């Protein structure tokens, strides 16, 4: 059910940004970092079908930085926070500087998913009140130092809404003008629902990722939220379909991703399968994408992050599991 | 046929190249293999080519190894021919062919005009080989030179192996094209994590997308509220009622009351360095209290020296402290934490007698 961006299907028309990727700049960038000297800067071959490791490929950042992306869903519990944590850390792993803002006031749990809960001393509310500076409220991840977390408020304090979304706009502005340079991505984990918390969270965003599950309740909320985002002027909306089970789709018990797309009419950023590793990684405070070897959901999040960077969308989706073709002698144990 | 006969020079070189180092031998074998397809193509005068090729190889060997004279070259060749005969006898099916090869051989040995070009080719190959081997060596060296990496920190227990990612070169791994993702030749299936999935292309068109957008803009008309008010409050005169969001007074996570005004909050967010506003305010309040206490008790001799105070407060100075400070220079207003602790100790001393 995970989908791929098939460079192989139509290398010219599939995605302009990907196929016109300037090789020279990327390999130059790579060499300047000089992780390993023996990588050849072979051109990114769009016609290869068998998988080959492409060590010199790095997603090309499209659009203006900082890209302010709000991750929202309408319905609760569909995986916004999971998506924020995994996509955020994937972006950091791809070499971009990321600030994740947990705008889920009162029910914050992004810090838990990231395993940073013990290091959140100050939040944005303290910054507004003058109890600390903004740089003191940013929690830097030790695994990836280009990933920072900012929580909006402490679990027991209330968010002062008097300024509306202005406070978030100030925060984004302050991040933009900070000394070490503007972050490439500011990812906002939006609270469920469409009331004050949602309105505040979407204020500074100029693009949105809509997380939905393939069931009708989540889809209706997603459609509503998309409508509100469009009214608010956020036109770049892509969706992530989460918790997809290929075994149920085959039995027609679950909508397929293409059905979901039919109903919402949104470009696909990613399709995440149901994966028990998600829960395990939550328990560990260790996002899935850092797992080695990667799991299905981890790979899917990684691919979604890749597309987010290049402002690309999926061209093909995985529909169902196929029984693996076994060789003639497979019954001998081959 | 061709492949069998071309394998013979290779065998010969393996047996004869006792003078060669391993590396050179490998190089020769490699060039021999490179020639193979060409020989297959030239099936008609195959034997001629084979001899010529063999001679080329031999010349190369001698240039590289010991740059021997011509007669030793010839002697060497004779030797080889005999040896080759032995091999041929062993291999009955190709015997006939090899005989013709050998009968042509002496004629070919007379052809010396190729030698000069052979020298050049041999030299080029030798140089290329030396460059390649040096490069290989340098790469190996740099690869093994990993002392003091993060790996060592993990070994020493300073870092948890599962908590580190920073040193992984996986950074630029393309997730669409890695060993765990294999797309089939027909692009109809993909193998991920050992499972095969069927693929279907995305069919959403631009027009469908804009139709959905139109439908939504009809269904949901919305203006994002820009002002939040507590239920029961009156709308300020200059505010569009459509943009007001009413927050219940007992909303669990939200409050509309701010104990701090908007401009101050904004400047707090933008503050890059220095003591945060609230902390400074608290220090100033404490200082004021101390001053009034000191004035009351008229113990002027224990007042902190204004000069030293200035030294302490310099690093903590920030833009908003200037206005309050410029007016009255005579009274010290330390606002750093060092100062406050100092002043509290002096305060304690005051209380003792
Ligand atoms: N792909 C998945 N496979 C399995 N479980 C998942 C998956 N995605 C999310 N979950 C589980 O769903 C639960 C809710 O996820 P998450 O907290 O990310 O949702 P949310 O949208 O942020 O919720 P809220 O609206 O409360 O903020 C978590 O327990 C998580 O483990
Ligand atoms: Mg959440």
PDB file of C-alpha atoms in Angstrom, chain A residues 1-2 4-6 8-9 29-30 33 35 37-38 44 49 51-55 57-58 93-94 105-107 127-136 142-145 158-164 166 170-171 173-174 177-179 194-196 199-200 202-203 223-224 226-228 230-232 246 258 261-267 284-286 292 294-296 299 302-303 306-307 314-322 324, chain B residues 135 139 142-143 146 160-204 208-210 212-217 220-228 245 247 249-266 268-280 282:
ATOM      1  CA  UNK A   1       0.000   0.000   0.000  1.00  0.00           C
ATOM      2  CA  UNK A   2       2.888   2.264   0.177  1.00  0.00           C
ATOM      3  CA  UNK A   4       6.212   5.068  -4.860  1.00  0.00           C
ATOM      4  CA  UNK A   5       7.128   7.814  -6.999  1.00  0.00           C
ATOM      5  CA  UNK A   6       7.881   5.976 -10.139  1.00  0.00           C
ATOM      6  CA  UNK A   8      10.460   4.775 -14.271  1.00  0.00           C
ATOM      7  CA  UNK A   9       6.934   5.178 -15.514  1.00  0.00           C
ATOM      8  CA  UNK A  29      26.947  19.899  -2.336  1.00  0.00           C
ATOM      9  CA  UNK A  30      27.592  16.349  -1.427  1.00  0.00           C
ATOM     10  CA  UNK A  33      30.226  17.635   2.934  1.00  0.00           C
ATOM     11  CA  UNK A  35      31.022  11.990   3.853  1.00  0.00           C
ATOM     12  CA  UNK A  37      35.199  10.009  -0.911  1.00  0.00           C
ATOM     13  CA  UNK A  38      34.466   6.969  -3.006  1.00  0.00           C
ATOM     14  CA  UNK A  44      20.686  10.220 -11.488  1.00  0.00           C
ATOM     15  CA  UNK A  49      14.382  -0.103 -12.810  1.00  0.00           C
ATOM     16  CA  UNK A  51      17.121  -0.615  -7.329  1.00  0.00           C
ATOM     17  CA  UNK A  52      20.550   0.794  -6.939  1.00  0.00           C
ATOM     18  CA  UNK A  53      21.781   2.843  -4.041  1.00  0.00           C
ATOM     19  CA  UNK A  54      21.929   6.460  -5.036  1.00  0.00           C
ATOM     20  CA  UNK A  55      24.166   7.916  -2.453  1.00  0.00           C
ATOM     21  CA  UNK A  57      20.990  12.070  -4.479  1.00  0.00           C
ATOM     22  CA  UNK A  58      19.532  14.595  -2.122  1.00  0.00           C
ATOM     23  CA  UNK A  93      17.951  13.373   8.312  1.00  0.00           C
ATOM     24  CA  UNK A  94      17.866  14.620   4.748  1.00  0.00           C
ATOM     25  CA  UNK A 105      -2.603  23.116  23.335  1.00  0.00           C
ATOM     26  CA  UNK A 106      -3.520  21.173  26.407  1.00  0.00           C
ATOM     27  CA  UNK A 107      -3.116  17.765  24.758  1.00  0.00           C
ATOM     28  CA  UNK A 127       8.361  33.367  25.765  1.00  0.00           C
ATOM     29  CA  UNK A 128       5.339  35.629  25.330  1.00  0.00           C
ATOM     30  CA  UNK A 129       5.280  36.409  29.026  1.00  0.00           C
ATOM     31  CA  UNK A 130       8.960  37.247  29.068  1.00  0.00           C
ATOM     32  CA  UNK A 131       9.987  34.389  31.338  1.00  0.00           C
ATOM     33  CA  UNK A 132      12.531  33.222  28.798  1.00  0.00           C
ATOM     34  CA  UNK A 133      13.832  33.981  25.343  1.00  0.00           C
ATOM     35  CA  UNK A 134      12.733  32.078  22.271  1.00  0.00           C
ATOM     36  CA  UNK A 135      16.063  30.307  21.877  1.00  0.00           C
ATOM     37  CA  UNK A 136      15.723  28.975  25.422  1.00  0.00           C
ATOM     38  CA  UNK A 142      20.414  15.219  20.352  1.00  0.00           C
ATOM     39  CA  UNK A 143      20.141  12.661  17.557  1.00  0.00           C
ATOM     40  CA  UNK A 144      19.726  15.272  14.860  1.00  0.00           C
ATOM     41  CA  UNK A 145      20.957  18.639  15.876  1.00  0.00           C
ATOM     42  CA  UNK A 158      -3.989  27.817  29.160  1.00  0.00           C
ATOM     43  CA  UNK A 159      -3.071  29.373  25.880  1.00  0.00           C
ATOM     44  CA  UNK A 160      -3.752  33.090  25.923  1.00  0.00           C
ATOM     45  CA  UNK A 161      -5.746  33.534  22.745  1.00  0.00           C
ATOM     46  CA  UNK A 162      -6.081  37.280  23.005  1.00  0.00           C
ATOM     47  CA  UNK A 163      -3.601  37.819  20.191  1.00  0.00           C
ATOM     48  CA  UNK A 164      -5.262  35.236  17.965  1.00  0.00           C
ATOM     49  CA  UNK A 166      -0.480  36.686  15.824  1.00  0.00           C
ATOM     50  CA  UNK A 170       5.717  36.458  15.590  1.00  0.00           C
ATOM     51  CA  UNK A 171       7.315  33.151  16.458  1.00  0.00           C
ATOM     52  CA  UNK A 173       9.156  35.744  12.096  1.00  0.00           C
ATOM     53  CA  UNK A 174      11.582  35.504  14.977  1.00  0.00           C
ATOM     54  CA  UNK A 177      15.489  36.286  11.488  1.00  0.00           C
ATOM     55  CA  UNK A 178      17.497  34.391  14.029  1.00  0.00           C
ATOM     56  CA  UNK A 179      21.250  34.392  13.975  1.00  0.00           C
ATOM     57  CA  UNK A 194     -11.745  23.306  14.110  1.00  0.00           C
ATOM     58  CA  UNK A 195     -12.001  25.641  17.051  1.00  0.00           C
ATOM     59  CA  UNK A 196      -9.623  28.177  18.538  1.00  0.00           C
ATOM     60  CA  UNK A 199      -7.505  28.571  13.931  1.00  0.00           C
ATOM     61  CA  UNK A 200      -4.394  29.649  15.797  1.00  0.00           C
ATOM     62  CA  UNK A 202      -3.068  27.436  10.764  1.00  0.00           C
ATOM     63  CA  UNK A 203      -2.455  31.174  10.918  1.00  0.00           C
ATOM     64  CA  UNK A 223     -13.177  17.491   3.577  1.00  0.00           C
ATOM     65  CA  UNK A 224     -14.493  20.130   5.963  1.00  0.00           C
ATOM     66  CA  UNK A 226      -9.787  21.281   3.569  1.00  0.00           C
ATOM     67  CA  UNK A 227     -12.637  23.652   2.792  1.00  0.00           C
ATOM     68  CA  UNK A 228     -11.693  25.863   5.723  1.00  0.00           C
ATOM     69  CA  UNK A 230      -8.920  26.835   1.211  1.00  0.00           C
ATOM     70  CA  UNK A 231     -11.134  29.642   2.485  1.00  0.00           C
ATOM     71  CA  UNK A 232      -8.217  30.839   4.536  1.00  0.00           C
ATOM     72  CA  UNK A 246      -3.888  -3.892   2.248  1.00  0.00           C
ATOM     73  CA  UNK A 258      -7.725   5.791  -4.833  1.00  0.00           C
ATOM     74  CA  UNK A 261      -8.592  10.479  -3.480  1.00  0.00           C
ATOM     75  CA  UNK A 262     -11.770  10.254  -5.511  1.00  0.00           C
ATOM     76  CA  UNK A 263     -13.698  11.665  -2.568  1.00  0.00           C
ATOM     77  CA  UNK A 264     -11.350  14.436  -1.527  1.00  0.00           C
ATOM     78  CA  UNK A 265      -9.707  15.385  -4.787  1.00  0.00           C
ATOM     79  CA  UNK A 266      -6.363  16.118  -3.170  1.00  0.00           C
ATOM     80  CA  UNK A 267      -2.867  15.276  -4.341  1.00  0.00           C
ATOM     81  CA  UNK A 284      10.191   4.219  23.026  1.00  0.00           C
ATOM     82  CA  UNK A 285      10.071   7.889  22.187  1.00  0.00           C
ATOM     83  CA  UNK A 286      12.035   7.018  19.119  1.00  0.00           C
ATOM     84  CA  UNK A 292      17.172   0.209  11.300  1.00  0.00           C
ATOM     85  CA  UNK A 294      13.351   0.446   8.271  1.00  0.00           C
ATOM     86  CA  UNK A 295       9.814  -0.811   8.524  1.00  0.00           C
ATOM     87  CA  UNK A 296       7.092  -0.340   5.938  1.00  0.00           C
ATOM     88  CA  UNK A 299       9.858   3.908   4.546  1.00  0.00           C
ATOM     89  CA  UNK A 302      10.529   8.878   4.544  1.00  0.00           C
ATOM     90  CA  UNK A 303       9.109   8.960   1.048  1.00  0.00           C
ATOM     91  CA  UNK A 306      11.043  13.421   0.286  1.00  0.00           C
ATOM     92  CA  UNK A 307       8.003  14.483  -1.715  1.00  0.00           C
ATOM     93  CA  UNK A 314       2.523  10.398  -5.766  1.00  0.00           C
ATOM     94  CA  UNK A 315       2.096   9.046  -9.260  1.00  0.00           C
ATOM     95  CA  UNK A 316       1.224   5.476  -8.373  1.00  0.00           C
ATOM     96  CA  UNK A 317      -0.090   3.746  -5.294  1.00  0.00           C
ATOM     97  CA  UNK A 318       0.238   0.223  -4.030  1.00  0.00           C
ATOM     98  CA  UNK A 319      -3.095  -1.440  -4.154  1.00  0.00           C
ATOM     99  CA  UNK A 320      -2.795  -4.854  -2.647  1.00  0.00           C
ATOM    100  CA  UNK A 321      -0.371  -7.457  -1.643  1.00  0.00           C
ATOM    101  CA  UNK A 322       0.427 -10.019  -4.255  1.00  0.00           C
ATOM    102  CA  UNK A 324       5.193 -13.595  -4.076  1.00  0.00           C
TER     103      UNK A 324
ATOM    104  CA  UNK B 135      43.700   5.474  -6.432  1.00  0.00           C
ATOM    105  CA  UNK B 139      40.556   4.897  -1.139  1.00  0.00           C
ATOM    106  CA  UNK B 142      40.841   6.539   3.775  1.00  0.00           C
ATOM    107  CA  UNK B 143      38.146   3.940   4.325  1.00  0.00           C
ATOM    108  CA  UNK B 146      38.015   5.503  11.067  1.00  0.00           C
ATOM    109  CA  UNK B 160      23.430   4.590  22.981  1.00  0.00           C
ATOM    110  CA  UNK B 161      23.727   2.874  19.670  1.00  0.00           C
ATOM    111  CA  UNK B 162      20.032   3.222  18.929  1.00  0.00           C
ATOM    112  CA  UNK B 163      20.012   6.890  19.734  1.00  0.00           C
ATOM    113  CA  UNK B 164      22.528   7.993  17.248  1.00  0.00           C
ATOM    114  CA  UNK B 165      21.843   8.809  13.685  1.00  0.00           C
ATOM    115  CA  UNK B 166      24.016  11.742  13.057  1.00  0.00           C
ATOM    116  CA  UNK B 167      26.981   9.835  11.772  1.00  0.00           C
ATOM    117  CA  UNK B 168      25.031   7.620   9.433  1.00  0.00           C
ATOM    118  CA  UNK B 169      25.826   8.330   5.835  1.00  0.00           C
ATOM    119  CA  UNK B 170      22.297   7.230   5.064  1.00  0.00           C
ATOM    120  CA  UNK B 171      21.535  10.912   5.053  1.00  0.00           C
ATOM    121  CA  UNK B 172      21.186  11.165   1.295  1.00  0.00           C
ATOM    122  CA  UNK B 173      19.775   7.762   0.656  1.00  0.00           C
ATOM    123  CA  UNK B 174      17.007   8.029  -1.881  1.00  0.00           C
ATOM    124  CA  UNK B 175      13.997   6.311  -0.330  1.00  0.00           C
ATOM    125  CA  UNK B 176      12.507   5.622  -3.745  1.00  0.00           C
ATOM    126  CA  UNK B 177      15.530   3.809  -4.884  1.00  0.00           C
ATOM    127  CA  UNK B 178      17.031   1.802  -2.114  1.00  0.00           C
ATOM    128  CA  UNK B 179      17.560  -1.931  -1.727  1.00  0.00           C
ATOM    129  CA  UNK B 180      14.294  -2.390   0.111  1.00  0.00           C
ATOM    130  CA  UNK B 181      12.249  -0.881  -2.689  1.00  0.00           C
ATOM    131  CA  UNK B 182      12.300  -2.779  -5.936  1.00  0.00           C
ATOM    132  CA  UNK B 183      10.054  -1.898  -8.806  1.00  0.00           C
ATOM    133  CA  UNK B 184       9.365  -4.635 -11.306  1.00  0.00           C
ATOM    134  CA  UNK B 185      10.360  -4.289 -14.932  1.00  0.00           C
ATOM    135  CA  UNK B 186       6.804  -3.735 -16.052  1.00  0.00           C
ATOM    136  CA  UNK B 187       6.199  -1.150 -13.305  1.00  0.00           C
ATOM    137  CA  UNK B 188       3.118  -3.016 -12.246  1.00  0.00           C
ATOM    138  CA  UNK B 189       4.400  -4.321  -8.944  1.00  0.00           C
ATOM    139  CA  UNK B 190       6.782  -3.208  -6.286  1.00  0.00           C
ATOM    140  CA  UNK B 191       8.617  -5.181  -3.678  1.00  0.00           C
ATOM    141  CA  UNK B 192       9.036  -3.545  -0.324  1.00  0.00           C
ATOM    142  CA  UNK B 193      10.418  -5.130   2.795  1.00  0.00           C
ATOM    143  CA  UNK B 194      10.125  -8.537   1.178  1.00  0.00           C
ATOM    144  CA  UNK B 195       6.475  -8.217   0.153  1.00  0.00           C
ATOM    145  CA  UNK B 196       5.193  -7.696  -3.344  1.00  0.00           C
ATOM    146  CA  UNK B 197       2.437  -5.170  -3.970  1.00  0.00           C
ATOM    147  CA  UNK B 198       0.447  -4.397  -7.051  1.00  0.00           C
ATOM    148  CA  UNK B 199       0.689  -0.828  -8.280  1.00  0.00           C
ATOM    149  CA  UNK B 200      -2.015   1.341  -9.737  1.00  0.00           C
ATOM    150  CA  UNK B 201      -1.423   4.741 -11.260  1.00  0.00           C
ATOM    151  CA  UNK B 202      -2.960   7.819  -9.678  1.00  0.00           C
ATOM    152  CA  UNK B 203      -5.758   9.064 -11.875  1.00  0.00           C
ATOM    153  CA  UNK B 204      -6.570  12.418 -10.299  1.00  0.00           C
ATOM    154  CA  UNK B 208     -11.114  16.948 -10.936  1.00  0.00           C
ATOM    155  CA  UNK B 209      -9.018  18.718  -8.392  1.00  0.00           C
ATOM    156  CA  UNK B 210     -10.423  22.130  -9.222  1.00  0.00           C
ATOM    157  CA  UNK B 212     -13.474  19.503  -5.772  1.00  0.00           C
ATOM    158  CA  UNK B 213     -12.175  22.904  -4.791  1.00  0.00           C
ATOM    159  CA  UNK B 214     -15.241  24.600  -6.247  1.00  0.00           C
ATOM    160  CA  UNK B 215     -17.539  22.187  -4.493  1.00  0.00           C
ATOM    161  CA  UNK B 216     -15.846  22.897  -1.187  1.00  0.00           C
ATOM    162  CA  UNK B 217     -15.869  26.644  -1.596  1.00  0.00           C
ATOM    163  CA  UNK B 220     -17.973  25.766   3.366  1.00  0.00           C
ATOM    164  CA  UNK B 221     -17.937  29.509   3.433  1.00  0.00           C
ATOM    165  CA  UNK B 222     -15.648  30.687   6.125  1.00  0.00           C
ATOM    166  CA  UNK B 223     -13.679  33.672   7.176  1.00  0.00           C
ATOM    167  CA  UNK B 224     -10.937  32.916   9.594  1.00  0.00           C
ATOM    168  CA  UNK B 225     -11.638  34.628  12.892  1.00  0.00           C
ATOM    169  CA  UNK B 226      -8.935  37.104  13.736  1.00  0.00           C
ATOM    170  CA  UNK B 227     -10.107  38.046  17.162  1.00  0.00           C
ATOM    171  CA  UNK B 228     -11.037  35.844  20.078  1.00  0.00           C
ATOM    172  CA  UNK B 245     -14.450  33.824  17.597  1.00  0.00           C
ATOM    173  CA  UNK B 247     -14.419  31.348  23.422  1.00  0.00           C
ATOM    174  CA  UNK B 249     -15.241  31.332  29.597  1.00  0.00           C
ATOM    175  CA  UNK B 250     -14.452  27.865  30.905  1.00  0.00           C
ATOM    176  CA  UNK B 251     -12.623  26.585  27.829  1.00  0.00           C
ATOM    177  CA  UNK B 252     -10.152  24.027  29.117  1.00  0.00           C
ATOM    178  CA  UNK B 253      -7.158  25.051  27.015  1.00  0.00           C
ATOM    179  CA  UNK B 254      -7.818  28.576  25.960  1.00  0.00           C
ATOM    180  CA  UNK B 255      -8.162  31.884  27.668  1.00  0.00           C
ATOM    181  CA  UNK B 256      -8.697  35.295  26.203  1.00  0.00           C
ATOM    182  CA  UNK B 257      -7.260  37.193  29.101  1.00  0.00           C
ATOM    183  CA  UNK B 258      -3.678  38.300  28.751  1.00  0.00           C
ATOM    184  CA  UNK B 259      -1.722  39.613  31.661  1.00  0.00           C
ATOM    185  CA  UNK B 260       0.668  41.188  29.213  1.00  0.00           C
ATOM    186  CA  UNK B 261       0.013  43.658  26.434  1.00  0.00           C
ATOM    187  CA  UNK B 262       0.446  42.844  22.773  1.00  0.00           C
ATOM    188  CA  UNK B 263       3.465  45.001  21.959  1.00  0.00           C
ATOM    189  CA  UNK B 264       5.368  43.740  24.954  1.00  0.00           C
ATOM    190  CA  UNK B 265       4.576  40.133  24.052  1.00  0.00           C
ATOM    191  CA  UNK B 266       5.821  40.736  20.547  1.00  0.00           C
ATOM    192  CA  UNK B 268       9.511  39.356  24.072  1.00  0.00           C
ATOM    193  CA  UNK B 269       9.295  36.963  21.167  1.00  0.00           C
ATOM    194  CA  UNK B 270      11.735  38.990  19.099  1.00  0.00           C
ATOM    195  CA  UNK B 271      14.266  39.366  21.905  1.00  0.00           C
ATOM    196  CA  UNK B 272      17.494  37.717  20.783  1.00  0.00           C
ATOM    197  CA  UNK B 273      19.723  38.048  23.831  1.00  0.00           C
ATOM    198  CA  UNK B 274      19.847  39.470  27.311  1.00  0.00           C
ATOM    199  CA  UNK B 275      17.737  38.863  30.344  1.00  0.00           C
ATOM    200  CA  UNK B 276      14.104  38.067  29.579  1.00  0.00           C
ATOM    201  CA  UNK B 277      11.638  40.771  30.458  1.00  0.00           C
ATOM    202  CA  UNK B 278       9.911  39.090  33.383  1.00  0.00           C
ATOM    203  CA  UNK B 279      13.119  38.042  35.110  1.00  0.00           C
ATOM    204  CA  UNK B 280      14.476  41.531  34.813  1.00  0.00           C
ATOM    205  CA  UNK B 282      11.492  40.753  39.183  1.00  0.00           C
TER     206      UNK B 282
END
